[in-house]
Tab-separated table of C-alpha atoms in Angstrom:
chain	number	residue	atom	x	y	z
A	656	UNK	CA	-103.473	-26.271	52.348
A	657	UNK	CA	-102.184	-29.583	51.872
A	658	UNK	CA	-102.225	-32.468	49.450
A	659	UNK	CA	-101.976	-35.604	51.039
A	660	UNK	CA	-101.102	-38.600	48.911
A	661	UNK	CA	-100.392	-42.295	49.883
A	662	UNK	CA	-97.306	-43.694	48.184
A	663	UNK	CA	-94.805	-46.745	48.135
A	664	UNK	CA	-91.075	-46.337	48.061
A	665	UNK	CA	-89.471	-47.838	44.715
A	666	UNK	CA	-85.952	-46.820	45.082
A	667	UNK	CA	-83.418	-44.985	47.288
A	668	UNK	CA	-82.214	-42.165	44.341
A	669	UNK	CA	-79.508	-40.777	46.985
A	670	UNK	CA	-78.733	-39.361	50.043
A	671	UNK	CA	-76.749	-36.651	51.973
A	672	UNK	CA	-76.231	-36.306	55.739
A	673	UNK	CA	-79.751	-36.043	57.616
A	674	UNK	CA	-82.045	-36.386	53.896
A	675	UNK	CA	-82.897	-39.123	51.836
A	676	UNK	CA	-84.230	-38.724	48.150
A	677	UNK	CA	-86.317	-41.272	47.062
A	678	UNK	CA	-88.697	-42.280	43.945
A	679	UNK	CA	-92.275	-43.007	45.328
A	680	UNK	CA	-95.154	-44.620	43.272
A	681	UNK	CA	-98.588	-42.774	43.867
A	682	UNK	CA	-101.808	-43.081	41.981
A	683	UNK	CA	-101.128	-40.277	39.769
A	684	UNK	CA	-97.559	-41.866	38.617
A	685	UNK	CA	-94.103	-41.794	40.127
A	686	UNK	CA	-92.811	-38.703	41.911
A	687	UNK	CA	-89.245	-37.564	43.701
A	688	UNK	CA	-89.770	-37.605	47.372
A	689	UNK	CA	-87.473	-36.361	50.456
A	690	UNK	CA	-87.426	-37.970	53.795
A	691	UNK	CA	-85.911	-36.637	57.006
A	692	UNK	CA	-84.911	-39.971	59.032
A	693	UNK	CA	-84.172	-37.846	62.295
A	694	UNK	CA	-87.705	-37.078	61.852
A	695	UNK	CA	-89.627	-40.187	60.442
A	696	UNK	CA	-87.434	-42.998	60.191
A	697	UNK	CA	-85.453	-44.402	57.458
A	698	UNK	CA	-87.649	-45.282	54.174
A	699	UNK	CA	-86.817	-48.223	52.661
A	700	UNK	CA	-88.143	-49.696	49.137
A	701	UNK	CA	-91.491	-51.455	49.525
A	702	UNK	CA	-92.252	-49.186	52.718
A	703	UNK	CA	-95.736	-47.481	52.466
A	704	UNK	CA	-95.310	-43.785	53.140
A	705	UNK	CA	-97.635	-40.857	53.817
A	706	UNK	CA	-96.822	-37.724	51.477
A	707	UNK	CA	-97.248	-34.156	51.644
A	708	UNK	CA	-97.269	-33.340	47.683
A	709	UNK	CA	-98.297	-29.575	48.156
A	710	UNK	CA	-94.986	-28.243	46.740
A	711	UNK	CA	-94.691	-30.486	43.993
A	712	UNK	CA	-98.322	-29.879	42.613
A	713	UNK	CA	-97.022	-26.177	43.073
A	714	UNK	CA	-93.835	-27.023	40.869
A	715	UNK	CA	-91.981	-25.131	43.284
A	716	UNK	CA	-88.148	-25.490	41.860
A	717	UNK	CA	-86.423	-25.501	45.325
A	718	UNK	CA	-88.869	-27.655	47.176
A	719	UNK	CA	-90.474	-29.363	44.268
A	720	UNK	CA	-90.516	-32.898	46.478
A	721	UNK	CA	-93.012	-34.828	47.430
A	722	UNK	CA	-92.555	-34.682	51.396
A	723	UNK	CA	-92.427	-38.057	53.492
A	724	UNK	CA	-94.685	-36.914	56.633
A	725	UNK	CA	-94.868	-40.754	58.032
A	726	UNK	CA	-94.068	-44.474	57.490
A	727	UNK	CA	-97.369	-45.168	58.908
A	728	UNK	CA	-96.516	-49.110	59.112
A	729	UNK	CA	-93.081	-48.724	60.659
A	730	UNK	CA	-92.722	-45.713	62.708
A	731	UNK	CA	-89.429	-44.669	64.438
A	732	UNK	CA	-88.571	-45.114	68.147
A	733	UNK	CA	-89.482	-42.468	70.791
A	734	UNK	CA	-86.457	-40.066	70.837
A	735	UNK	CA	-84.076	-40.350	73.594
A	736	UNK	CA	-81.834	-37.735	75.734
A	737	UNK	CA	-82.220	-34.387	76.633
A	738	UNK	CA	-83.711	-30.893	74.868
A	739	UNK	CA	-86.745	-28.986	75.611
A	740	UNK	CA	-86.872	-26.580	72.514
A	741	UNK	CA	-89.564	-27.188	70.510
A	742	UNK	CA	-88.816	-26.197	66.682
A	743	UNK	CA	-91.858	-25.897	63.924
A	744	UNK	CA	-93.886	-25.308	66.869
A	745	UNK	CA	-97.608	-26.417	66.528
A	746	UNK	CA	-97.398	-28.109	63.549
A	747	UNK	CA	-98.018	-31.618	62.684
A	748	UNK	CA	-94.307	-32.251	62.839
A	749	UNK	CA	-92.936	-30.122	65.672
A	750	UNK	CA	-89.775	-31.537	66.741
A	751	UNK	CA	-88.058	-31.121	69.976
A	752	UNK	CA	-84.252	-30.294	70.164
A	753	UNK	CA	-81.782	-29.529	72.605
A	754	UNK	CA	-81.222	-25.897	72.185
A	755	UNK	CA	-77.572	-24.398	73.279
A	756	UNK	CA	-78.843	-21.444	74.961
A	757	UNK	CA	-81.591	-23.775	77.317
A	758	UNK	CA	-80.670	-24.886	81.001
A	759	UNK	CA	-79.864	-28.683	80.318
A	760	UNK	CA	-77.297	-27.694	77.480
A	761	UNK	CA	-73.894	-28.403	78.621
A	762	UNK	CA	-72.834	-24.606	76.826
A	763	UNK	CA	-75.757	-23.052	78.861
A	764	UNK	CA	-73.354	-21.424	81.276
A	765	UNK	CA	-71.002	-20.001	78.357
A	766	UNK	CA	-74.309	-18.648	76.783
A	767	UNK	CA	-75.866	-17.388	79.875
A	768	UNK	CA	-73.913	-14.196	79.879
A	769	UNK	CA	-72.245	-13.936	76.684
A	770	UNK	CA	-72.906	-10.760	75.106
A	771	UNK	CA	-70.410	-9.983	72.573
A	772	UNK	CA	-69.044	-11.367	69.566
A	773	UNK	CA	-65.434	-9.630	70.318
A	774	UNK	CA	-65.287	-8.203	66.922
A	775	UNK	CA	-66.063	-11.191	64.417
A	776	UNK	CA	-66.718	-10.287	60.978
A	777	UNK	CA	-70.442	-11.236	60.146
A	778	UNK	CA	-71.047	-11.696	56.446
A	779	UNK	CA	-75.145	-11.199	56.082
A	780	UNK	CA	-76.650	-12.378	52.610
A	781	UNK	CA	-80.088	-12.467	51.058
A	782	UNK	CA	-80.221	-15.755	49.514
A	783	UNK	CA	-78.756	-19.401	50.408
A	784	UNK	CA	-77.224	-19.701	47.494
A	785	UNK	CA	-74.827	-16.917	48.560
A	786	UNK	CA	-73.220	-19.016	51.260
A	787	UNK	CA	-70.608	-21.359	49.102
A	788	UNK	CA	-69.881	-18.248	46.971
A	789	UNK	CA	-69.084	-16.255	50.201
A	790	UNK	CA	-66.727	-18.841	51.608
A	791	UNK	CA	-65.035	-18.907	48.214
A	792	UNK	CA	-64.010	-15.473	48.493
A	793	UNK	CA	-63.020	-15.667	51.997
A	794	UNK	CA	-60.715	-18.651	51.424
A	795	UNK	CA	-59.158	-17.372	48.600
A	796	UNK	CA	-57.824	-14.623	50.876
A	797	UNK	CA	-57.678	-16.297	54.397
A	798	UNK	CA	-57.369	-20.275	54.043
A	799	UNK	CA	-57.935	-22.211	57.361
A	800	UNK	CA	-59.795	-19.685	59.064
A	801	UNK	CA	-62.820	-21.233	61.116
A	802	UNK	CA	-66.417	-20.384	59.491
A	803	UNK	CA	-69.921	-20.974	60.785
A	804	UNK	CA	-72.896	-20.899	59.079
A	805	UNK	CA	-75.842	-19.057	61.038
A	806	UNK	CA	-78.930	-20.241	59.238
A	807	UNK	CA	-82.282	-18.033	59.284
A	808	UNK	CA	-85.566	-19.377	59.073
A	809	UNK	CA	-87.082	-17.709	56.143
A	810	UNK	CA	-86.583	-20.426	53.693
A	811	UNK	CA	-86.156	-23.916	54.311
A	812	UNK	CA	-86.662	-24.910	58.312
A	813	UNK	CA	-84.524	-28.181	58.051
A	814	UNK	CA	-80.775	-27.579	57.705
A	815	UNK	CA	-80.601	-31.285	56.426
A	816	UNK	CA	-82.513	-30.241	53.116
A	817	UNK	CA	-79.080	-28.022	52.022
A	818	UNK	CA	-77.002	-30.701	49.710
A	819	UNK	CA	-74.132	-27.589	50.065
A	820	UNK	CA	-74.319	-27.236	53.574
A	821	UNK	CA	-73.536	-30.927	54.304
A	822	UNK	CA	-70.950	-30.965	51.531
A	823	UNK	CA	-69.405	-27.770	53.047
A	824	UNK	CA	-69.488	-29.392	56.247
A	825	UNK	CA	-67.825	-32.448	55.434
A	826	UNK	CA	-64.874	-30.822	53.454
A	827	UNK	CA	-64.000	-28.145	56.763
A	828	UNK	CA	-65.251	-25.317	55.113
A	829	UNK	CA	-68.163	-25.127	57.652
A	830	UNK	CA	-66.984	-25.772	61.400
A	831	UNK	CA	-70.633	-26.066	61.745
A	832	UNK	CA	-74.256	-25.055	61.227
A	833	UNK	CA	-76.387	-22.915	63.705
A	834	UNK	CA	-80.032	-23.385	63.436
A	835	UNK	CA	-81.976	-20.666	64.619
A	836	UNK	CA	-85.504	-19.713	64.968
A	837	UNK	CA	-87.836	-22.324	63.976
A	838	UNK	CA	-84.962	-23.580	61.637
A	839	UNK	CA	-83.555	-27.059	63.245
A	840	UNK	CA	-81.066	-29.651	62.489
A	841	UNK	CA	-77.669	-27.636	62.546
A	842	UNK	CA	-74.794	-28.702	64.531
A	843	UNK	CA	-76.103	-26.191	67.227
A	844	UNK	CA	-79.815	-25.357	67.885
A	845	UNK	CA	-80.523	-21.440	69.202
A	846	UNK	CA	-83.558	-19.816	70.159
A	847	UNK	CA	-82.724	-16.220	68.183
A	848	UNK	CA	-80.013	-15.301	65.635
A	849	UNK	CA	-78.787	-13.435	68.575
A	850	UNK	CA	-77.906	-16.661	70.063
A	851	UNK	CA	-77.048	-18.169	67.078
A	852	UNK	CA	-73.925	-15.676	66.678
A	853	UNK	CA	-72.929	-16.098	70.162
A	854	UNK	CA	-73.060	-19.890	69.782
A	855	UNK	CA	-70.841	-19.444	66.378
A	856	UNK	CA	-68.239	-17.526	68.356
A	857	UNK	CA	-68.179	-18.696	71.684
A	858	UNK	CA	-69.558	-22.789	71.439
A	859	UNK	CA	-68.173	-23.567	67.720
A	860	UNK	CA	-65.010	-21.172	68.076
A	861	UNK	CA	-65.784	-19.393	64.592
A	862	UNK	CA	-63.966	-16.578	63.427
A	863	UNK	CA	-66.145	-15.590	61.017
A	864	UNK	CA	-69.621	-16.483	60.776
A	865	UNK	CA	-72.148	-16.150	57.433
A	866	UNK	CA	-75.906	-15.627	58.024
A	867	UNK	CA	-78.643	-16.491	55.584
A	868	UNK	CA	-81.743	-17.950	55.050
A	869	UNK	CA	-82.184	-21.883	54.168
A	870	UNK	CA	-82.639	-22.969	51.282
A	871	UNK	CA	-85.794	-21.210	49.388
A	872	UNK	CA	-86.920	-17.531	49.375
A	873	UNK	CA	-89.734	-16.201	49.321
A	874	UNK	CA	-90.999	-13.178	47.597
A	875	UNK	CA	-94.169	-11.522	46.675
A	876	UNK	CA	-93.326	-8.893	44.404
A	877	UNK	CA	-93.740	-5.812	46.965
A	878	UNK	CA	-91.481	-3.963	48.578
A	879	UNK	CA	-91.763	-5.542	52.186
A	880	UNK	CA	-93.078	-8.964	51.208
A	881	UNK	CA	-90.167	-10.723	51.070
A	882	UNK	CA	-88.289	-13.173	53.699
A	883	UNK	CA	-84.936	-11.777	52.961
A	884	UNK	CA	-85.747	-8.593	55.134
A	885	UNK	CA	-84.486	-10.632	57.846
A	886	UNK	CA	-80.939	-9.859	56.251
A	887	UNK	CA	-81.772	-6.321	57.534
A	888	UNK	CA	-82.392	-7.511	60.756
A	889	UNK	CA	-79.118	-9.776	60.986
A	890	UNK	CA	-76.801	-6.595	60.396
A	891	UNK	CA	-78.684	-5.228	63.480
A	892	UNK	CA	-78.162	-8.463	65.593
A	893	UNK	CA	-74.409	-8.647	64.466
A	894	UNK	CA	-73.891	-5.180	65.535
A	895	UNK	CA	-75.596	-5.121	68.787
A	896	UNK	CA	-73.341	-7.932	69.904
A	897	UNK	CA	-70.247	-6.051	68.934
A	898	UNK	CA	-69.757	-8.146	65.864
A	899	UNK	CA	-68.599	-6.440	62.365
A	900	UNK	CA	-71.583	-6.806	59.946
A	901	UNK	CA	-70.671	-7.348	56.274
A	902	UNK	CA	-73.542	-6.662	53.966
A	903	UNK	CA	-73.459	-8.930	50.768
A	904	UNK	CA	-75.094	-7.609	47.729
A	905	UNK	CA	-77.698	-9.221	45.522
A	906	UNK	CA	-76.801	-8.275	42.310
A	907	UNK	CA	-77.811	-10.044	39.125
A	908	UNK	CA	-77.397	-9.856	35.173
A	909	UNK	CA	-79.370	-12.931	34.737
A	910	UNK	CA	-82.556	-12.019	36.307
A	911	UNK	CA	-84.259	-10.186	33.894
A	912	UNK	CA	-87.065	-8.833	36.407
A	913	UNK	CA	-86.517	-5.175	36.940
A	914	UNK	CA	-86.310	-5.118	40.528
A	915	UNK	CA	-83.559	-7.644	40.530
A	916	UNK	CA	-81.690	-6.487	37.764
A	917	UNK	CA	-78.636	-4.810	38.615
A	918	UNK	CA	-78.719	-4.514	42.149
A	919	UNK	CA	-81.921	-6.008	43.722
A	920	UNK	CA	-84.540	-3.892	45.859
A	921	UNK	CA	-84.162	-6.810	48.440
A	922	UNK	CA	-81.008	-5.458	49.075
A	923	UNK	CA	-81.677	-1.925	48.998
A	924	UNK	CA	-84.732	-2.696	51.616
A	925	UNK	CA	-83.098	-4.883	53.822
A	926	UNK	CA	-79.842	-2.600	54.261
A	927	UNK	CA	-81.350	0.877	53.470
A	928	UNK	CA	-84.594	0.334	55.274
A	929	UNK	CA	-84.742	-2.387	58.011
A	930	UNK	CA	-80.896	-2.550	58.862
A	931	UNK	CA	-80.539	0.522	61.345
A	932	UNK	CA	-76.722	-0.200	62.739
A	933	UNK	CA	-73.934	0.406	60.329
A	934	UNK	CA	-72.310	-2.182	58.314
A	935	UNK	CA	-69.737	-2.317	56.235
A	936	UNK	CA	-70.933	-3.035	52.215
A	937	UNK	CA	-69.256	-5.005	49.840
A	938	UNK	CA	-69.780	-3.044	46.599
A	939	UNK	CA	-68.045	-5.360	43.928
A	940	UNK	CA	-65.706	-3.331	41.243
A	941	UNK	CA	-67.669	-5.308	38.523
A	942	UNK	CA	-66.338	-4.310	34.793
A	943	UNK	CA	-68.275	-1.833	32.358
A	944	UNK	CA	-71.684	-0.054	32.384
A	945	UNK	CA	-73.352	-2.658	34.266
A	946	UNK	CA	-70.398	-2.307	37.312
A	947	UNK	CA	-71.370	1.246	37.311
A	948	UNK	CA	-74.832	0.815	36.776
A	949	UNK	CA	-74.672	-1.504	40.470
A	950	UNK	CA	-72.226	1.019	42.147
A	951	UNK	CA	-74.812	4.019	41.276
A	952	UNK	CA	-77.829	2.319	42.650
A	953	UNK	CA	-75.847	1.236	45.594
A	954	UNK	CA	-74.843	4.559	46.346
A	955	UNK	CA	-77.849	5.419	48.461
A	956	UNK	CA	-77.008	2.851	50.899
A	957	UNK	CA	-73.981	5.004	51.974
A	958	UNK	CA	-76.151	7.440	53.831
A	959	UNK	CA	-76.231	4.678	56.797
A	960	UNK	CA	-73.302	2.178	55.901
A	961	UNK	CA	-69.574	2.315	55.087
A	962	UNK	CA	-69.650	1.299	50.813
A	963	UNK	CA	-66.351	-0.496	50.467
A	964	UNK	CA	-65.327	-1.266	46.938
A	965	UNK	CA	-63.871	-4.635	46.600
A	966	UNK	CA	-61.571	-5.767	43.232
A	967	UNK	CA	-63.232	-8.928	41.786
A	968	UNK	CA	-60.029	-9.958	40.080
A	969	UNK	CA	-59.206	-13.728	40.980
A	970	UNK	CA	-62.551	-14.593	42.195
A	971	UNK	CA	-63.788	-16.039	39.005
A	972	UNK	CA	-61.019	-18.630	39.171
A	973	UNK	CA	-61.941	-18.993	43.058
A	974	UNK	CA	-65.722	-19.735	42.093
A	975	UNK	CA	-64.960	-21.993	39.321
A	976	UNK	CA	-62.971	-24.046	41.768
A	977	UNK	CA	-65.644	-24.138	44.756
A	978	UNK	CA	-66.656	-27.669	45.985
A	979	UNK	CA	-69.960	-27.435	45.595
A	980	UNK	CA	-72.426	-26.568	42.773
A	981	UNK	CA	-73.013	-23.012	42.229
A	982	UNK	CA	-76.881	-22.116	41.664
A	983	UNK	CA	-79.197	-19.126	42.097
A	984	UNK	CA	-82.759	-19.178	41.193
A	985	UNK	CA	-81.533	-22.235	38.606
A	986	UNK	CA	-78.971	-20.104	37.286
A	987	UNK	CA	-75.286	-21.512	37.231
A	988	UNK	CA	-72.142	-19.473	37.548
A	989	UNK	CA	-71.783	-18.419	33.924
A	990	UNK	CA	-75.300	-17.688	33.664
A	991	UNK	CA	-75.259	-14.811	36.540
A	992	UNK	CA	-71.390	-14.502	37.423
A	993	UNK	CA	-72.115	-11.013	39.014
A	994	UNK	CA	-74.216	-12.702	41.273
A	995	UNK	CA	-71.631	-14.863	42.681
A	996	UNK	CA	-68.779	-12.367	42.346
A	997	UNK	CA	-70.800	-9.702	44.700
A	998	UNK	CA	-71.105	-12.499	47.132
A	999	UNK	CA	-67.441	-13.576	46.787
A	1000	UNK	CA	-66.663	-9.755	47.058
A	1001	UNK	CA	-68.188	-9.793	50.363
A	1002	UNK	CA	-66.327	-13.027	51.615
A	1003	UNK	CA	-62.889	-11.288	50.186
A	1004	UNK	CA	-64.010	-8.182	52.606
A	1005	UNK	CA	-64.738	-10.241	55.598
A	1006	UNK	CA	-61.209	-11.843	55.564
A	1007	UNK	CA	-59.596	-8.254	55.226
A	1008	UNK	CA	-61.051	-7.180	58.780
A	1009	UNK	CA	-59.393	-10.797	60.078
A	1010	UNK	CA	-56.222	-9.869	62.363
């Protein structure tokens, strides 16, 4: 189940908050590796490393790294400070963090009785790649609002994996990241998506929350076997906490798989079957026959949700000005423009709900 290798750090390629990308020499040649210093310590050239090369051998696009498991000759110091919330539980790399909702947290009193998002718009999307596009649409209409990212655990577990999150946090497009469930490494840790949303509102003082899984997406080509079903559950969580859920549709002209062409079956299943509470569904007013196809495919969602047509004029320019690189499934902005326009449309709709 795990491919173990030993290696030696050749050089530091680049780093961003929470992660270091390396070139590592192994018996099979040089490989690209990733380390999380908070878990294993900071590798330096010449260090021996123990690697998990499973994802690298599988050729995974998003997770195609050899992962540094340990620096066996230079172990980090024991952690200090409070925190009893264990994430990645009962795995060899389970980590203890301070949960915002646990008793030792300074936010425990705020969250102990918290029960409402006070009408906060909550944009829910299937893929992590939608996050910057949602923000482009949101800030294009309402610059200066506070936005928190609530990360589900359907993709990457460490928030540190996301270079987009690090950059969006750095420039102030995110006031913070809340990692929920088994995900970890955010500015705020939470046990569930419910307390994650409450923390976004009452700890980070967010005006809007955006909810997606972390980078990476697990799909099996079956109706129910994909990690994005959590989008429907996030809609339910936002609604039960008196938030205003906004559903971002997964739309594509560039994905030639029939189940994802036009409106993806992921959106139809997550919002049409899993989401039991009503949401506002942002239906982008895309041009031509393709736009008509998307609108027709979305029509069954109107039985449970409010379908809101959203003009996309000006969104292309907003997306071109994105402060982070836009990419989904290896396709950039111009290669799958409709995907990013649909995500930005959800951000534009959320902006219209703010006072």
